[in-house]
GROMACS .gro file of C-alpha atoms in nm:
model
  146
    1UNK     CA    1  -1.554  -0.075 -12.137
    2UNK     CA    2  -1.359  -0.038 -11.865
    3UNK     CA    3  -1.457  -0.298 -11.570
    4UNK     CA    4  -1.419  -0.169 -11.216
    5UNK     CA    5  -1.038  -0.141 -11.114
    6UNK     CA    6  -0.939  -0.476 -10.925
    7UNK     CA    7  -1.198  -0.606 -11.005
    8UNK     CA    8  -1.314  -0.849 -11.404
    9UNK     CA    9  -1.663  -0.654 -11.315
   10UNK     CA   10  -1.850  -0.330 -11.558
   11UNK     CA   11  -1.873  -0.030 -11.461
   12UNK     CA   12  -2.122   0.205 -11.591
   13UNK     CA   13  -2.248   0.483 -11.384
   14UNK     CA   14  -2.044   0.589 -11.137
   15UNK     CA   15  -2.332   0.811 -10.931
   16UNK     CA   16  -2.192   1.063 -10.705
   17UNK     CA   17  -2.395   1.253 -10.437
   18UNK     CA   18  -2.314   1.618 -10.427
   19UNK     CA   19  -2.017   1.794 -10.099
   20UNK     CA   20  -2.156   1.892  -9.833
   21UNK     CA   21  -2.342   2.266  -9.850
   22UNK     CA   22  -2.414   2.340  -9.518
   23UNK     CA   23  -2.792   2.376  -9.379
   24UNK     CA   24  -3.064   2.373  -9.557
   25UNK     CA   25  -3.232   2.514  -9.344
   26UNK     CA   26  -2.993   2.850  -9.245
   27UNK     CA   27  -2.913   2.906  -9.596
   28UNK     CA   28  -3.192   3.221  -9.678
   29UNK     CA   29  -3.102   3.198  -9.962
   30UNK     CA   30  -3.253   3.011 -10.310
   31UNK     CA   31  -3.165   2.618 -10.178
   32UNK     CA   32  -3.038   2.564 -10.574
   33UNK     CA   33  -2.836   2.862 -10.599
   34UNK     CA   34  -2.632   2.699 -10.163
   35UNK     CA   35  -2.286   2.676 -10.226
   36UNK     CA   36  -2.016   2.382 -10.141
   37UNK     CA   37  -1.893   2.449  -9.803
   38UNK     CA   38  -1.560   2.422  -9.635
   39UNK     CA   39  -1.560   2.055  -9.615
   40UNK     CA   40  -1.785   1.989  -9.969
   41UNK     CA   41  -1.496   2.192 -10.136
   42UNK     CA   42  -1.190   1.950 -10.020
   43UNK     CA   43  -1.457   1.619 -10.056
   44UNK     CA   44  -1.485   1.797 -10.457
   45UNK     CA   45  -1.105   1.840 -10.516
   46UNK     CA   46  -1.061   1.416 -10.397
   47UNK     CA   47  -1.271   1.320 -10.557
   48UNK     CA   48  -1.119   1.366 -10.913
   49UNK     CA   49  -0.790   1.135 -10.683
   50UNK     CA   50  -1.078   0.906 -10.555
   51UNK     CA   51  -1.202   0.853 -10.941
   52UNK     CA   52  -0.865   0.859 -11.086
   53UNK     CA   53  -0.876   0.476 -11.183
   54UNK     CA   54  -1.194   0.474 -11.313
   55UNK     CA   55  -1.244   0.601 -11.786
   56UNK     CA   56  -1.426   0.911 -11.778
   57UNK     CA   57  -1.630   0.948 -12.086
   58UNK     CA   58  -1.876   1.234 -11.948
   59UNK     CA   59  -2.042   1.420 -11.676
   60UNK     CA   60  -2.345   1.473 -11.580
   61UNK     CA   61  -2.494   1.692 -11.331
   62UNK     CA   62  -2.769   1.852 -11.122
   63UNK     CA   63  -2.855   2.190 -11.257
   64UNK     CA   64  -2.736   2.229 -10.820
   65UNK     CA   65  -2.448   2.470 -10.767
   66UNK     CA   66  -2.375   2.182 -10.547
   67UNK     CA   67  -2.427   1.968 -10.787
   68UNK     CA   68  -2.157   2.136 -11.028
   69UNK     CA   69  -1.922   2.256 -10.783
   70UNK     CA   70  -1.872   1.926 -10.688
   71UNK     CA   71  -1.761   1.803 -11.028
   72UNK     CA   72  -1.589   2.126 -11.148
   73UNK     CA   73  -1.336   1.947 -11.055
   74UNK     CA   74  -1.385   1.605 -11.225
   75UNK     CA   75  -1.465   1.810 -11.538
   76UNK     CA   76  -1.159   2.052 -11.537
   77UNK     CA   77  -0.893   1.732 -11.461
   78UNK     CA   78  -1.037   1.556 -11.728
   79UNK     CA   79  -1.138   1.830 -11.975
   80UNK     CA   80  -1.490   1.702 -12.048
   81UNK     CA   81  -1.750   1.988 -12.033
   82UNK     CA   82  -2.025   1.902 -11.802
   83UNK     CA   83  -2.414   1.828 -11.863
   84UNK     CA   84  -2.567   1.988 -11.707
   85UNK     CA   85  -2.886   1.810 -11.684
   86UNK     CA   86  -3.256   1.934 -11.510
   87UNK     CA   87  -3.360   1.568 -11.533
   88UNK     CA   88  -3.095   1.544 -11.197
   89UNK     CA   89  -3.238   1.857 -11.012
   90UNK     CA   90  -3.388   1.753 -10.666
   91UNK     CA   91  -3.785   1.814 -10.790
   92UNK     CA   92  -3.736   1.531 -11.174
   93UNK     CA   93  -3.530   1.291 -11.038
   94UNK     CA   94  -3.775   1.075 -10.834
   95UNK     CA   95  -3.901   1.032 -11.197
   96UNK     CA   96  -3.677   1.196 -11.492
   97UNK     CA   97  -3.324   1.104 -11.351
   98UNK     CA   98  -3.475   0.765 -11.212
   99UNK     CA   99  -3.504   0.748 -11.658
  100UNK     CA  100  -3.229   0.923 -11.675
  101UNK     CA  101  -3.008   0.669 -11.531
  102UNK     CA  102  -3.160   0.364 -11.713
  103UNK     CA  103  -3.119   0.488 -12.031
  104UNK     CA  104  -2.713   0.547 -11.994
  105UNK     CA  105  -2.617   0.127 -11.961
  106UNK     CA  106  -2.401   0.181 -12.277
  107UNK     CA  107  -2.001   0.145 -12.343
  108UNK     CA  108  -1.908   0.491 -12.257
  109UNK     CA  109  -1.823   0.577 -11.804
  110UNK     CA  110  -2.048   0.757 -11.674
  111UNK     CA  111  -1.968   1.041 -11.346
  112UNK     CA  112  -2.429   1.181 -11.296
  113UNK     CA  113  -2.392   1.358 -10.956
  114UNK     CA  114  -2.722   1.440 -10.805
  115UNK     CA  115  -2.906   1.475 -10.480
  116UNK     CA  116  -3.040   1.255 -10.189
  117UNK     CA  117  -3.240   1.003 -10.295
  118UNK     CA  118  -3.179   0.939 -10.711
  119UNK     CA  119  -3.020   0.630 -10.547
  120UNK     CA  120  -3.364   0.533 -10.483
  121UNK     CA  121  -3.364   0.454 -10.890
  122UNK     CA  122  -3.052   0.168 -10.746
  123UNK     CA  123  -3.184  -0.169 -10.653
  124UNK     CA  124  -3.071  -0.276 -10.323
  125UNK     CA  125  -2.957   0.096 -10.301
  126UNK     CA  126  -2.886   0.282  -9.925
  127UNK     CA  127  -2.893   0.601  -9.823
  128UNK     CA  128  -2.603   0.797  -9.949
  129UNK     CA  129  -2.399   1.047  -9.744
  130UNK     CA  130  -2.290   1.361  -9.908
  131UNK     CA  131  -1.974   1.340 -10.095
  132UNK     CA  132  -2.033   0.959 -10.155
  133UNK     CA  133  -1.992   0.750 -10.454
  134UNK     CA  134  -2.185   0.442 -10.575
  135UNK     CA  135  -2.018   0.245 -10.847
  136UNK     CA  136  -2.306   0.014 -11.025
  137UNK     CA  137  -2.328  -0.191 -11.386
  138UNK     CA  138  -2.527  -0.209 -11.640
  139UNK     CA  139  -2.801  -0.307 -11.526
  140UNK     CA  140  -2.780  -0.027 -11.230
  141UNK     CA  141  -2.681  -0.345 -11.012
  142UNK     CA  142  -2.420  -0.228 -10.733
  143UNK     CA  143  -2.072  -0.267 -10.804
  144UNK     CA  144  -1.905  -0.124 -10.500
  145UNK     CA  145  -1.792   0.189 -10.400
  146UNK     CA  146  -1.592   0.448 -10.481
   0.00000   0.00000   0.00000
């Protein structure tokens, strides 16, 4: 398993909150179809560079369009298939999403893109902002941020 760059600690999950997607209240359609805004599209492109030092074996995403759009540039850059998982959607993230995170402690380094609230599965995690990434170790302990 690769280590966190410069720290020598094991990394298992790079937990990404989707990039900015405008105002939920102002959006008139199905919230699952709310796309990234201009700033969010820039954040998605920046994610490729921010995660460049890390080995990435798989990329999982919530089915929400804003999550998919957040990690699509990374998936293209790494030539990886994007694994869209219903467990990471807003309605299931507190239960099934948390179980999924706990199940990912293996030899792969996985990027997981979800919503605010998913960080509650991580001990000692504060709320995270749109576009933030938590670097997690095998016990979901926070190793840092990317």
